[in-house]
Structure formats: C-alpha cells, structure tokens
Short mmCIF file of C-alpha atoms and ligand atoms in Angstrom, two decimals:
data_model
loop_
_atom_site.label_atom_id
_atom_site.label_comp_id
_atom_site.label_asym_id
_atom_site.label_seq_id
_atom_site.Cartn_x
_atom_site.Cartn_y
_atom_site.Cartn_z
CA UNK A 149 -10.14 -48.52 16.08
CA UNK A 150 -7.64 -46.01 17.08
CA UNK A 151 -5.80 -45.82 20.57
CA UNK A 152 -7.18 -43.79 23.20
CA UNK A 153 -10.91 -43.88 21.76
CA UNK A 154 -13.84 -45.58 23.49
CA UNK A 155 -16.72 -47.74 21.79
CA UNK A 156 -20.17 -47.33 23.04
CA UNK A 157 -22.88 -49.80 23.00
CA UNK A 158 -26.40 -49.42 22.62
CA UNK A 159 -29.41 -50.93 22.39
CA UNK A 160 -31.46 -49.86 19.32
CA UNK A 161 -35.03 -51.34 20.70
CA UNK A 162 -36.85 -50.83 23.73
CA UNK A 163 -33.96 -52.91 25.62
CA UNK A 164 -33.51 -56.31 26.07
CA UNK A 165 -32.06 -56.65 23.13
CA UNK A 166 -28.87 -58.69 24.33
CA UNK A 167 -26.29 -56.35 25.27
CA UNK A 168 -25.20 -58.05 28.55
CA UNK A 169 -24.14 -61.02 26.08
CA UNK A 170 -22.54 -58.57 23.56
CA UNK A 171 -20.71 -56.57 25.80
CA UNK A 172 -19.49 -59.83 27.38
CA UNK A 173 -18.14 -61.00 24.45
CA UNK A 174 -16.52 -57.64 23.17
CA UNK A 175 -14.84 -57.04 27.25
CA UNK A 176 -12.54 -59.47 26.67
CA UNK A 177 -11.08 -56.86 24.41
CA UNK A 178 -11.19 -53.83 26.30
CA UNK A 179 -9.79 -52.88 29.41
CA UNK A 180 -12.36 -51.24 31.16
CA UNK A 181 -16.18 -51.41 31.14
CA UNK A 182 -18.13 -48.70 31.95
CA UNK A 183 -22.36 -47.84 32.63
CA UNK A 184 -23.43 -44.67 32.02
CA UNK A 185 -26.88 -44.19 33.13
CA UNK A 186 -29.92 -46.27 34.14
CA UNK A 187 -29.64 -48.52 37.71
CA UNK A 188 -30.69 -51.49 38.97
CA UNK A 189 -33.66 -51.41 36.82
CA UNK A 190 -31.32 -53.07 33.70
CA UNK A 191 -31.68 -57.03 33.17
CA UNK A 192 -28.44 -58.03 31.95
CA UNK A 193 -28.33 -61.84 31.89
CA UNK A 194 -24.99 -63.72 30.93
CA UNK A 195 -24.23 -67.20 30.42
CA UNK A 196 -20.95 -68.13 30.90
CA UNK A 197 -19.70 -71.84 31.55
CA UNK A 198 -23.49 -72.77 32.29
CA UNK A 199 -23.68 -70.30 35.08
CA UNK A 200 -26.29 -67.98 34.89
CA UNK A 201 -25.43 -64.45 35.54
CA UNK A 202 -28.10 -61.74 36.07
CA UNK A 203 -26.73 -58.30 36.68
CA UNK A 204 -28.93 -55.58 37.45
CA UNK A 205 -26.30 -52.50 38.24
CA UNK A 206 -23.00 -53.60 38.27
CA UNK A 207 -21.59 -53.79 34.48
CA UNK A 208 -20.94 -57.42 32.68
CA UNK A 209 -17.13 -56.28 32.07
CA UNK A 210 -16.84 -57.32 36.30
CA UNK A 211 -17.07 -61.16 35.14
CA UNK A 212 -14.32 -61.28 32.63
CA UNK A 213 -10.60 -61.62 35.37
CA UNK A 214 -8.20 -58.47 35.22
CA UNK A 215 -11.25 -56.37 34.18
CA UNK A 216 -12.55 -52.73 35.09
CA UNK A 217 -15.74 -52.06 35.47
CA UNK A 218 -17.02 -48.57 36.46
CA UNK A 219 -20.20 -47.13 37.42
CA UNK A 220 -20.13 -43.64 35.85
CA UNK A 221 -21.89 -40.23 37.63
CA UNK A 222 -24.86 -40.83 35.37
CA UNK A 223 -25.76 -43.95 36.98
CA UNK A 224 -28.41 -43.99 40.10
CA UNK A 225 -26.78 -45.94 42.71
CA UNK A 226 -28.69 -48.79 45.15
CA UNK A 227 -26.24 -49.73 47.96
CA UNK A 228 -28.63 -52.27 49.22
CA UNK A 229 -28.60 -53.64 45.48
CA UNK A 230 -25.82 -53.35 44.75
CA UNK A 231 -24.37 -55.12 47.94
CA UNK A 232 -26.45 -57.91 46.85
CA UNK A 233 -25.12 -58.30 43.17
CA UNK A 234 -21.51 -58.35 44.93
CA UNK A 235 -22.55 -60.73 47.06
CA UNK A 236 -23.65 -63.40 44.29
CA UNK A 237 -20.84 -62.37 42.05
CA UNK A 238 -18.09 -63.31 44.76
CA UNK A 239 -20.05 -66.48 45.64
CA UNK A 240 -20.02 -67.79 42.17
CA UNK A 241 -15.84 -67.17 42.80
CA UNK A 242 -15.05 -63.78 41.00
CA UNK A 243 -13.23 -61.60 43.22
CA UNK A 244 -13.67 -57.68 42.90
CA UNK A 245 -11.43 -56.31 45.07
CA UNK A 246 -10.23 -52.74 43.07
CA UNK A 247 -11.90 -54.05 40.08
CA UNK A 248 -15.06 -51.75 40.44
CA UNK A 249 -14.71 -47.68 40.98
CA UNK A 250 -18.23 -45.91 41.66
CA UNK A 251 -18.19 -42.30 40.88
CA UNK A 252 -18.31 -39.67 43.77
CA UNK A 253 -20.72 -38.08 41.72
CA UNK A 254 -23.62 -40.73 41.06
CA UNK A 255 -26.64 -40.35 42.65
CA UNK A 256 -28.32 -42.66 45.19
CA UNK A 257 -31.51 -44.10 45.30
CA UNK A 258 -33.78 -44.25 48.38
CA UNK A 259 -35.93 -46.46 49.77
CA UNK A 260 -38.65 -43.36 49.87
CA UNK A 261 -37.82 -43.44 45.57
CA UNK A 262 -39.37 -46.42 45.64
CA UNK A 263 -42.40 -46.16 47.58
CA UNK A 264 -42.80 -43.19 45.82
CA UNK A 265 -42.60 -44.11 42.32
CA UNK A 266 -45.26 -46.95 43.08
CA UNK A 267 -47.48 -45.06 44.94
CA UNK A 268 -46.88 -41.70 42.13
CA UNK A 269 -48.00 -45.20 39.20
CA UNK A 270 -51.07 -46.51 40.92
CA UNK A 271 -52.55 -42.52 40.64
CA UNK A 272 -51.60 -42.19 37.22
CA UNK A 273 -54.65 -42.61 35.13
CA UNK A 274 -51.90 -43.98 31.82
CA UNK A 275 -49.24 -45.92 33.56
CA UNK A 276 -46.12 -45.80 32.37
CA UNK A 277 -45.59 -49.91 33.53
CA UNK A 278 -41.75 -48.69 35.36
CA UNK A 279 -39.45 -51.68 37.09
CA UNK A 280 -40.28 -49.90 40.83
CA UNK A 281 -36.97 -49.76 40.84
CA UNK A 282 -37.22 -45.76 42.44
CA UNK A 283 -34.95 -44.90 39.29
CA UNK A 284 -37.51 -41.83 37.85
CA UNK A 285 -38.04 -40.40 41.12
CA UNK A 286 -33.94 -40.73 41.85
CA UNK A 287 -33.22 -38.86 38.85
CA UNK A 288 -36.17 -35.67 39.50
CA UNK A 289 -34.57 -35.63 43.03
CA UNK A 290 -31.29 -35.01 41.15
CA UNK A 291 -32.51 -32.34 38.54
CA UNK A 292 -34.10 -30.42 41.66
CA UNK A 293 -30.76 -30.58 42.96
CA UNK A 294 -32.05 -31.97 46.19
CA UNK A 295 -30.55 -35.80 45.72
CA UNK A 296 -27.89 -37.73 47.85
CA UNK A 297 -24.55 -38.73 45.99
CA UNK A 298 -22.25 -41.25 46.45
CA UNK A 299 -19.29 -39.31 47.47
CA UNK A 300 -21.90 -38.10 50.59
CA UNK A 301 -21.66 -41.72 51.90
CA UNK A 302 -17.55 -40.40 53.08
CA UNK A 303 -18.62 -38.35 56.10
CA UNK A 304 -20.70 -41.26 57.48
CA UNK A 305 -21.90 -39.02 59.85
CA UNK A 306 -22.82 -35.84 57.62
CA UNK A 307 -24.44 -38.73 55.43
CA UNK A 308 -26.91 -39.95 58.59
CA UNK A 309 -28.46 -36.85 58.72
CA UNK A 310 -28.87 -35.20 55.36
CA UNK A 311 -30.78 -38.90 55.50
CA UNK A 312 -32.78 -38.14 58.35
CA UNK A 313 -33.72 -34.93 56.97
CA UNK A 314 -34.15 -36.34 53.38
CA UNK A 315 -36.20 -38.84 54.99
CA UNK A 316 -38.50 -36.50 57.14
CA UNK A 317 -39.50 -34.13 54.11
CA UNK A 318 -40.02 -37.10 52.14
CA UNK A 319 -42.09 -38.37 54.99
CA UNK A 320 -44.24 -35.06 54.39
CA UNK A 321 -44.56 -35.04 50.87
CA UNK A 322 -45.72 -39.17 51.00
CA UNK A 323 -48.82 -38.28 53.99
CA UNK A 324 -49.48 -34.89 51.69
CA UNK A 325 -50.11 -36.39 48.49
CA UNK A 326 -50.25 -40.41 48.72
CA UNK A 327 -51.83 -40.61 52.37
CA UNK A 328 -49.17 -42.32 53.31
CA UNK A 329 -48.50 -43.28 57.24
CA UNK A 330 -45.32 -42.12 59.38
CA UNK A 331 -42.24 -44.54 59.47
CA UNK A 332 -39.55 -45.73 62.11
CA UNK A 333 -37.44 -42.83 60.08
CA UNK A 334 -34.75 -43.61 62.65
CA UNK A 335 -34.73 -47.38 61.92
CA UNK A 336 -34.58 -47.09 58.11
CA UNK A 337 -31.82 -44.69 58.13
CA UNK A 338 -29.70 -46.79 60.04
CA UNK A 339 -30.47 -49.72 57.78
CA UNK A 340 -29.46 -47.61 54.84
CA UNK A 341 -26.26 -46.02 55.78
CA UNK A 342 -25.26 -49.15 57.06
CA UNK A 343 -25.51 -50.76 53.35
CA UNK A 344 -24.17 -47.44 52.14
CA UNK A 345 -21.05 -47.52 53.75
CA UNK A 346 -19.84 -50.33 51.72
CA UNK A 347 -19.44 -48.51 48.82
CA UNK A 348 -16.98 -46.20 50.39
CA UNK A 349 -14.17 -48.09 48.96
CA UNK A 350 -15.25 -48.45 45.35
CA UNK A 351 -15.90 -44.51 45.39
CA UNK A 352 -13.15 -43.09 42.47
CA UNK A 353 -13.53 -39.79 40.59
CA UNK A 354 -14.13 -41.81 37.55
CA UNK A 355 -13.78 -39.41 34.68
CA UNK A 356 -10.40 -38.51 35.84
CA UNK A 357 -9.63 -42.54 35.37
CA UNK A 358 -11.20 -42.72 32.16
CA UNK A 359 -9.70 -39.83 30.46
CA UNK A 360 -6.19 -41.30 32.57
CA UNK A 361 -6.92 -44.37 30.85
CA UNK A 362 -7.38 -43.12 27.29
CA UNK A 363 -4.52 -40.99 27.66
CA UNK A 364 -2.37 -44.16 28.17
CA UNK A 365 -3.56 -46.12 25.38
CA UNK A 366 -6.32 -48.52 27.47
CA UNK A 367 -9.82 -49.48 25.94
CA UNK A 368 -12.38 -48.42 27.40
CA UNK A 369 -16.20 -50.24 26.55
CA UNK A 370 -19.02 -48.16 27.59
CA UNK A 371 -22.24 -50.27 27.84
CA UNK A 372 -25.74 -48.45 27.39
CA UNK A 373 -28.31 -50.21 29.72
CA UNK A 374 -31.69 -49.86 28.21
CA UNK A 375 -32.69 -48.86 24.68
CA UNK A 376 -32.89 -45.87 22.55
CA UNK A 377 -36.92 -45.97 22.41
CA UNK A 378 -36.44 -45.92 25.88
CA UNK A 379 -34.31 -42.88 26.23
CA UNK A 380 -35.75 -39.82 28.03
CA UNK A 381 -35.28 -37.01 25.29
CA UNK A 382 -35.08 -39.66 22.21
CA UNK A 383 -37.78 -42.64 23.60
CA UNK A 384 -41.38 -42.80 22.76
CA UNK A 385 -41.73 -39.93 25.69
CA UNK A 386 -43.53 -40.38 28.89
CA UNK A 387 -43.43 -44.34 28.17
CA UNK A 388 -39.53 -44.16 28.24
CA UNK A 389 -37.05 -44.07 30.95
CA UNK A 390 -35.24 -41.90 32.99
CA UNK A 391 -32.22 -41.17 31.96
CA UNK A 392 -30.01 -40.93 28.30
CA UNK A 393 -29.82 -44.41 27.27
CA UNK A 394 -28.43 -43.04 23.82
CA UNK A 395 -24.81 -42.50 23.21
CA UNK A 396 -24.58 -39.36 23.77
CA UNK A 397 -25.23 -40.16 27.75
CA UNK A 398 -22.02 -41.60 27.80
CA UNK A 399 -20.16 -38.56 27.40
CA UNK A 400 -22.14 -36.85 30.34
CA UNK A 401 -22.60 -39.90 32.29
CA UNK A 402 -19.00 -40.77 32.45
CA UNK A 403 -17.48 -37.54 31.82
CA UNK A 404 -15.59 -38.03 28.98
CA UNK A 405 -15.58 -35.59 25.95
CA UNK A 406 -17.34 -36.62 22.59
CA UNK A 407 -14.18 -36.35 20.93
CA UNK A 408 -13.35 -39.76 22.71
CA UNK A 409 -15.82 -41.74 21.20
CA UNK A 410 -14.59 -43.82 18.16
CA UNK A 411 -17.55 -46.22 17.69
CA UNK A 412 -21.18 -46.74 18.39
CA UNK A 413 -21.96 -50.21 18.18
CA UNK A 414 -26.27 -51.15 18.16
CA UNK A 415 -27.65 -54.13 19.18
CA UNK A 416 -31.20 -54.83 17.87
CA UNK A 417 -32.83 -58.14 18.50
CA UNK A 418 -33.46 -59.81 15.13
CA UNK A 419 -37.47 -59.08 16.13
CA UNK A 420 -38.80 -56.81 18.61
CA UNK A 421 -39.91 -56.81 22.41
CA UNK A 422 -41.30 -54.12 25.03
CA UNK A 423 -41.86 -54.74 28.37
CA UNK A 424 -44.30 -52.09 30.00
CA UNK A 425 -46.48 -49.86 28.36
CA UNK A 426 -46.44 -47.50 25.49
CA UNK A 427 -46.71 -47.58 21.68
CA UNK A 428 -45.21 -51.13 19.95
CA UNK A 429 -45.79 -49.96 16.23
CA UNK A 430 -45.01 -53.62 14.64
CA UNK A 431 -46.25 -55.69 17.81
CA UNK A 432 -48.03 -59.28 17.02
CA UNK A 433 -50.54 -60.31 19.57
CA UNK A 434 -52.15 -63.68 19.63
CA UNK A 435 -50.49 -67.06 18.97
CA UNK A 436 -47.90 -65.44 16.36
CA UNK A 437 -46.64 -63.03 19.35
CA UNK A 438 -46.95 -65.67 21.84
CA UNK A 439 -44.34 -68.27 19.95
CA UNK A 440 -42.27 -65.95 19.59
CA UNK A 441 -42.22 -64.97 23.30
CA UNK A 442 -42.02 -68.77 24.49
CA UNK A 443 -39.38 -69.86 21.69
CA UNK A 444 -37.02 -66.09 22.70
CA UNK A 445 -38.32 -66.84 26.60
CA UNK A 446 -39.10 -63.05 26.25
CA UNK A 447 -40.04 -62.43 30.14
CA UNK A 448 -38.26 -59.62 31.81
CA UNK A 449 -35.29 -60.47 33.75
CA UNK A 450 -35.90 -57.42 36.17
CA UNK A 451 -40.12 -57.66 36.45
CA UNK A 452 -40.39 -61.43 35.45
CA UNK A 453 -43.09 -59.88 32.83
CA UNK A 454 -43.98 -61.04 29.82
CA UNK A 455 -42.63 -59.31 27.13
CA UNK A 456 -44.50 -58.01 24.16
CA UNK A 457 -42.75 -59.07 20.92
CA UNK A 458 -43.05 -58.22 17.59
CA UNK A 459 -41.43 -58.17 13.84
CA UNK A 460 -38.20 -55.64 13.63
CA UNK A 461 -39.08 -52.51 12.60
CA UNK A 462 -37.07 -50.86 10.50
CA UNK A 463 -38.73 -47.41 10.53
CA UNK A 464 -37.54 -47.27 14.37
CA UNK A 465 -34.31 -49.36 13.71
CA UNK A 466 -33.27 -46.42 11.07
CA UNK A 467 -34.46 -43.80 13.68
CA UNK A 468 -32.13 -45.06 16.35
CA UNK A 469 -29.09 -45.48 13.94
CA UNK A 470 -29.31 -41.37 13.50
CA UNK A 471 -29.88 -40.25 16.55
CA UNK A 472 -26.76 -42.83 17.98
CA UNK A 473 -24.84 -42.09 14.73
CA UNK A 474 -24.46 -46.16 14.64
CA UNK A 475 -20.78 -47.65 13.68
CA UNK A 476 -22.02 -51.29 13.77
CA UNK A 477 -25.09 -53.11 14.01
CA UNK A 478 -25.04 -56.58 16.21
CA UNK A 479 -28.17 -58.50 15.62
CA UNK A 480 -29.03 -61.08 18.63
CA UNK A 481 -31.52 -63.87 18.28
CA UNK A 482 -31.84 -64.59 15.10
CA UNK A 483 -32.14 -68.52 15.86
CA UNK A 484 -35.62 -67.39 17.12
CA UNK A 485 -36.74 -66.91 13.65
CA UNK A 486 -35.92 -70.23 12.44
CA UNK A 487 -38.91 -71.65 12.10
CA UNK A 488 -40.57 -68.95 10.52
CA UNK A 489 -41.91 -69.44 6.39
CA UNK A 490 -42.40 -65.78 6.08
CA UNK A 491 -40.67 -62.72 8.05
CA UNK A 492 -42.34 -59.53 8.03
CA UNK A 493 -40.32 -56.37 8.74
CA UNK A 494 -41.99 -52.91 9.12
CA UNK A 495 -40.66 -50.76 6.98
CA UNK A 496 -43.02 -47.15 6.70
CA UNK A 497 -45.59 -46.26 8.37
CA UNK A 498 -48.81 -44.27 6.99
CA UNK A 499 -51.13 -41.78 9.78
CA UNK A 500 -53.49 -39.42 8.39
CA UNK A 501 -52.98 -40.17 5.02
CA UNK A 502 -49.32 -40.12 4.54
CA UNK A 503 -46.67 -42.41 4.57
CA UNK A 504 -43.51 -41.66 6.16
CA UNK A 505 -40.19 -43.34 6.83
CA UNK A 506 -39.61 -40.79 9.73
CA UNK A 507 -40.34 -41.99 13.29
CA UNK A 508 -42.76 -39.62 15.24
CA UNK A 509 -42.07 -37.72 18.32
CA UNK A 510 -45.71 -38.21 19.63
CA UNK A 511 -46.75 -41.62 21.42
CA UNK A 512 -50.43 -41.27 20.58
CA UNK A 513 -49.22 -40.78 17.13
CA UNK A 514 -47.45 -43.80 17.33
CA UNK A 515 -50.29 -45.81 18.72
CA UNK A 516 -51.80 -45.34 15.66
CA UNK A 517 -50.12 -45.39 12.91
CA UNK A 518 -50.09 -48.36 10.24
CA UNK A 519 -47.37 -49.82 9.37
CA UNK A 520 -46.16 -51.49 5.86
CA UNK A 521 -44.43 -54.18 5.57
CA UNK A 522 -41.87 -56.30 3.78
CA UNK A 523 -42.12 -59.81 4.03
CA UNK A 524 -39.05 -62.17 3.64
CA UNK A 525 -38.80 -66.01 3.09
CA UNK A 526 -37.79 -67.48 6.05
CA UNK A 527 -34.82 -70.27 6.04
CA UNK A 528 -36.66 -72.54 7.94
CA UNK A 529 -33.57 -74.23 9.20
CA UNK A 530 -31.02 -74.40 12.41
CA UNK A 531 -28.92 -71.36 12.69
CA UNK A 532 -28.87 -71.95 16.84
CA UNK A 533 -25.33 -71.99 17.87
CA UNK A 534 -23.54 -71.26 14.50
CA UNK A 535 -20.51 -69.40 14.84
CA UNK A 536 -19.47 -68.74 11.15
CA UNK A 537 -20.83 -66.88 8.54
CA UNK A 538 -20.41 -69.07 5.70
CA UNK A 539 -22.74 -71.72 7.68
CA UNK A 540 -25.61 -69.08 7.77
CA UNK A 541 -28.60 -70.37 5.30
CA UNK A 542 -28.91 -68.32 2.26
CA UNK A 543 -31.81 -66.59 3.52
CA UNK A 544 -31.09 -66.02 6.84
CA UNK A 545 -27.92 -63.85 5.35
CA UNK A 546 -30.60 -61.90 2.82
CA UNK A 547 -32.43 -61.42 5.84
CA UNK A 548 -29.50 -59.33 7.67
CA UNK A 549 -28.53 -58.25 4.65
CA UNK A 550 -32.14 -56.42 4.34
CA UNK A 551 -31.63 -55.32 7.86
CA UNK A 552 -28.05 -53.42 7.12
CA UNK A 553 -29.90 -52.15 3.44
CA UNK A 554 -32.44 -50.80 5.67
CA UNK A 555 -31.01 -49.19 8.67
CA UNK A 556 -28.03 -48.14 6.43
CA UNK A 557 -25.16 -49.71 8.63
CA UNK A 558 -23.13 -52.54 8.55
CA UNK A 559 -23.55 -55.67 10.57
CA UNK A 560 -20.37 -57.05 12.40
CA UNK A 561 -21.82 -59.32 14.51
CA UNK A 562 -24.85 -61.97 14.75
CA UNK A 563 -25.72 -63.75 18.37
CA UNK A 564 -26.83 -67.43 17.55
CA UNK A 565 -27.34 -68.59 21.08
CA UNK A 566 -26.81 -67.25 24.73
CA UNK A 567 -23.54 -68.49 25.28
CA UNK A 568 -20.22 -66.30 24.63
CA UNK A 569 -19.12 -68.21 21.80
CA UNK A 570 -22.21 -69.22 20.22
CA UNK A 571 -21.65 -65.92 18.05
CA UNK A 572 -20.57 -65.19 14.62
CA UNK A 573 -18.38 -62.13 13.14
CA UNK A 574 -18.63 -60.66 10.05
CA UNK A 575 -16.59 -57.76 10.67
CA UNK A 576 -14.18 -57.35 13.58
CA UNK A 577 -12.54 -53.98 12.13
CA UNK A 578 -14.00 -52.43 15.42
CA UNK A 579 -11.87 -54.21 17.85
CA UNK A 580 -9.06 -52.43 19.30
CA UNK A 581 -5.80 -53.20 18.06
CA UNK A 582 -3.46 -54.12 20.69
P1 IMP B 16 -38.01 -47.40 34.80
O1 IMP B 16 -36.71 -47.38 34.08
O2 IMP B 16 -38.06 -48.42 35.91
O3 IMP B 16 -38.42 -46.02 35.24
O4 IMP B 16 -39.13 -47.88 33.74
C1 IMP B 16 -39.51 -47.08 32.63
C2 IMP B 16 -39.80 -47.95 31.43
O5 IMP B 16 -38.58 -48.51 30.97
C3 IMP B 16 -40.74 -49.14 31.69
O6 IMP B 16 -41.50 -49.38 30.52
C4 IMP B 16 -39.79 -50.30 31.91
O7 IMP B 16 -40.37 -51.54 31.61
C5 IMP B 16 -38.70 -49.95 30.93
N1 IMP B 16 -37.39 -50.48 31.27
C6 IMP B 16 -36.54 -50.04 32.22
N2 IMP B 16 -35.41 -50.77 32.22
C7 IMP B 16 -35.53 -51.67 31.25
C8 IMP B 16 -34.66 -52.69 30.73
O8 IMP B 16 -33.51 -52.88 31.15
N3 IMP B 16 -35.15 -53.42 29.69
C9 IMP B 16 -36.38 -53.19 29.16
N4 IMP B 16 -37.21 -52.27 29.61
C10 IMP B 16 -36.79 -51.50 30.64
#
C-alpha cells in the first residue's frame, strides 16, 4: 500500500458481516479511523480482553490507544447517543480526549426523526423492518436541505431556535399526517441542546484533517457501516438503507477525493444474514436456518432481532465486488460452518426462464428468482480459533478457495472467532508499510 492512500472497508452482505472485528484488527495499523455514512443504527460489537464492546456511532478505531477516529459529514449524528457510547467507552477506562473529531458538516438526528420514521413504518402497507433509529427521515431532512448540522450546535443560542422552529413545523406535519398530539416543544428542546452541546468540542472540519493527514504520510482506515445490499442507490432498493454504504460514500462522506483510495477491502460472512425485510435470495428457513442462527448467535446487536441466515451467495457476493471494485475479500465466521457435511453456495439464479449470473435491480424480482447451487463437502472439523493457514482443514481452504474463484478476488484474511487474534492472514500485502 502506498503512502498517503486510504483503505476502505465494506461489508459485501446485508451487514453484520463482522467489520467492527475486522476493522479492529486492521486499526492497529492505521492512524486514523474514519465512518462515512450510516448512524447509530450500525451494530459493531468488539471483543477485546473479554470485554464486550458494542458501538453503535462512534468508530471501533476509538478503542485501540493513540488512535483517531472521525465521524465524517456523511454520517447522521445522535448527541444523546452518542453521549451515551462515550460514556461506556470512558467507563470501561479508554480516554478520548482529542481522539474523536465530528465534522461541522454532519447532520443531526432529532428526536421528531424518530417518532417519525415509526409512525411513517406502521402506515406503510410493505415495511421496510428499519432500526427506528430516525436515520431515513435524518437523511430526507438533509436532501430537502431543511436539516440541522453539527457545526449549528456552535451558536448555542442560534441552535435553540432553528430547534424550536424545526420542532414546531415538525409538530405540524406529525398532527397533519400521523394524528399525532402537541408536545412540551419547549421541554424537549432544552433536553436536546443540552446533549448537543457536548459535541462542541469534537466538532473539526474533517476533510481538511484527512487530506492533512494523507499529505503527511498517515493511514487513514475508513470503515463502511452497513452492507452493500443495503446501500441506497446499490441495495435491494426500498428494503435498503439510507445512505451510501458502498465505497464510493467514503469519498463524499469524508471528503476526500477518489484518487485517495488505494484499497477496498470486503468482508462477507462465510454464510449469509438479513435482519429486516426484503428479498434473501439463498435464505434457509426451518431447522437448517435456525442452527445456523443459534451456533453464529445471529440476533441483531442494534434491534436484538433475529437474524435471517442463509448459504453465501455468490451471485450477490460477485455483484458487490464490482460495484466496490473489491481489493481484498475477509471472510468472518467460517467456524460456524464446521459442522456442516455439505455447504451449498448460490451461484446463478434463473426468473422467467433464464439463468443469469447478474444480480437484479428489482426486489420483487429478487423475491422470486431461483437460485442454483453448488454444494461443497464440508470439513466437519474445529477451525474455531485457528490463527494460521496451514492449520485450516483441506476443505475448509477449497471452500474459500471457491469463494475467491467465484467472486474473482483474493482472500487476505479469515475470522475464526470473535476475539482480535483469533484470525488468520493469508495475505497482508494491504497493510501500510511504515
Ligand atoms: P435503517 O438503516 O434503520 O433505516 O434500516 C433500513 C434497513 O437496514 C433495515 O432492514 C435494517 O434492519 C437494516 N440495517 C440498518 N443498519 C444495519 C446494520 O448495521 N446491520 C444490519 N442491518 C442494518
């Protein structure tokens, strides 16, 4: 990897594919971590010395002493959340101080983005199955260039009432359309700007770092929350997110130019979940789908839902290594599969009559169509915890080896438990070199 270029990671699936744990590992090589899009609606749990992290907003890089982590413009911001993720961080004993820099430009979410979004779900007659998190209706509020930023928060009292009035058309639009009693508007937009004053410090025009930082030489790690079938543009579209969770959001969300990217690294699971609705091409429902979700304890770590799992599908796997331009492929989980006899991976699909390798823009063509499949032998032994290559079972490496063939890119690095250094490289030409 050459100096002054930054690695993006993404996740190839519908999220949850492990990228807290990957970009955990791969911080301690980079000086600065940066999110991109997405909010507090991202589950990233990491393990590190038995201690259970979840992070919702603020990026995984924070845990790892001497780090940066940075929320970009193309995050939506929770002070109230976010407040509370500092909170548990510095209680478990990791200090922050100027180790976080929120960009002037991200925009905030509302309490009124979360009633909203619930009440705008129940009317819906084909839910779309969101976090409530307010992240949709944050991001609408910022195309109709009528949202709240960060940088706003500085004039405390400019802030308080472009709140009140945010607060009294919102008020409107809620009785209008959702029925929807008046609030205390007074009382809740005290309560906010209080939380939102804390972020005043962190608040940095962070593209000017970044592109500072490249220019000297420093590493900078940006880390995709979400997935690429979850991407607004690129997901299976409306049961996708709100925001560019594809690498290509990094260069907007952070403001960095494209020529700064030197890698895209993709983390698939070595299966497949979804939490919420929309089309699952190679789900498995029933007691198949259900050991899988009790032996990859596949519930959401945002929703507490169960997730719906199913065999990797390479049809999607290949469609997310285009439209990312994937360096690297990191497959997580793969202990999960040991003890499978027989792995199936999807490999075409076949809707009104013909078969195609291509993934399909429509969702209710996706719903439908019938996939093929390859099936493997499984290794039916231990690979939990392994951390080298050469202790992999025979067919456990033909089985990532189909999964490069496949998706047509190499993989560097396989994630054999949840700890940091239950991992194993087979390729570390993507590190920085110091
Ligand atoms: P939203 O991002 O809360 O608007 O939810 C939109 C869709 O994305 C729903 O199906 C959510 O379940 C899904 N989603 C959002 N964030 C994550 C995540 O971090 N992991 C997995 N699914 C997510």
């Amino acid at each position: 990897m050459s100096k002054g270029k930054a690695t993006i990671v993404v996740g190839v699936q519908w999220g949850d594919e492990g990228k807290g744990k990957v970009v955990d590992v791969l911080a301690e090589h980079f000086d600065i971590v940066a999110r991109y899009q997405g909010g507090a609606n991202a589950g990233h749990t990491v393990i590190i010395d038995g201690n259970k992290f979840l992070l919702q907003l603020i990026p995984t890089g924070l845990l790892r002493p001497g780090k940066i982590a940075v929320l970009g413009n193309g995050v939506v911001l929770d002070p109230p959340a976010l407040l509370q993720e500092l909170e548990t961080v510095q209680a478990a004993g990791i200090s922050v101080g100027q180790r976080l820099l929120i960009s002037e430009r991200a925009h905030l979410i509302l309490p009124y983005h979360r009633t909203h979004e619930q009440a705008a779900e129940a009317a819906r007659a084909s839910k779309i199955g969101t976090t409530s998190k307010g992240i949709g209706p944050s991001y609408e509020d910022k195309a109709g260039r009528r949202g709240l930023r960060a940088g706003d928060v500085r004039d405390l009292a400019g802030f308080r009432q472009k709140c009140l009035e945010a607060f009294a058309e919102k008020q409107r639009v809620a009785s209008a359309l959702y029925g929807h009693s008046a609030r205390d508007t007074v009382r809740q937009v005290d309560e906010y700007v209080s939380k939102a004053r804390c972020i005043i410090p962190y608040l940095s025009d962070v593209s000017a770092h970044l592109n500072q930082a490249l220019d000297r030489g420093q590493t900078v790690l940006f880390e995709g929350a979400q997935g690429t079938l979850l991407d607004l543009d690129h997901g299976t579209y409306p049961f996708v997110t709100s925001s560019n969770a594809t690498a290509g959001g990094a260069c907007t969300g952070a403001g960095v130019g494209p020529t700064r990217i030197g890698a895209v690294i993709g983390v698939s699971k070595a299966y497949a979940t979804r939490v919420g609705s929309g089309p699952f091409p190679t789900e498995v429902t029933g007691p198949e789908g259900e050991k899988l979700r009790e032996r990859g304890s596949e519930y959401g770590s945002v929703t507490g839902r169960p997730r719906r799992c199913g065999w990797f599908d390479a049809v999607a796997a290949r469609y997310s290594a285009r439209v990312n331009h994937l360096s690297a492929l990191v497959i997580t989980k793969l202990d999960i599969l040991d003890h499978l006899a027989e792995i199936p991976v999807g490999v075409e699909y076949e809707w009104d009559g013909k078969r195609s390798t291509d993934f399909p823009a429509e969702a209710e063509v996706l719903e439908r169509v019938k996939v093929r499949y390859e099936v493997l032998p499984g290794w039916l032994q231990p690979t939990f915890g392994l951390t080298d290559y050469d202790q992999l079972p025979a067919k456990a490496k033909a089985y990532l080896s189909f999964l490069s063939g496949q998706t047509g890119v190499p993989i560097v690095m396989v994630s054999t438990g949840p700890q940091r250094d239950q991992t194993l490289w087979m390729d570390r030409s993507l590190l920085p070199s110091r």
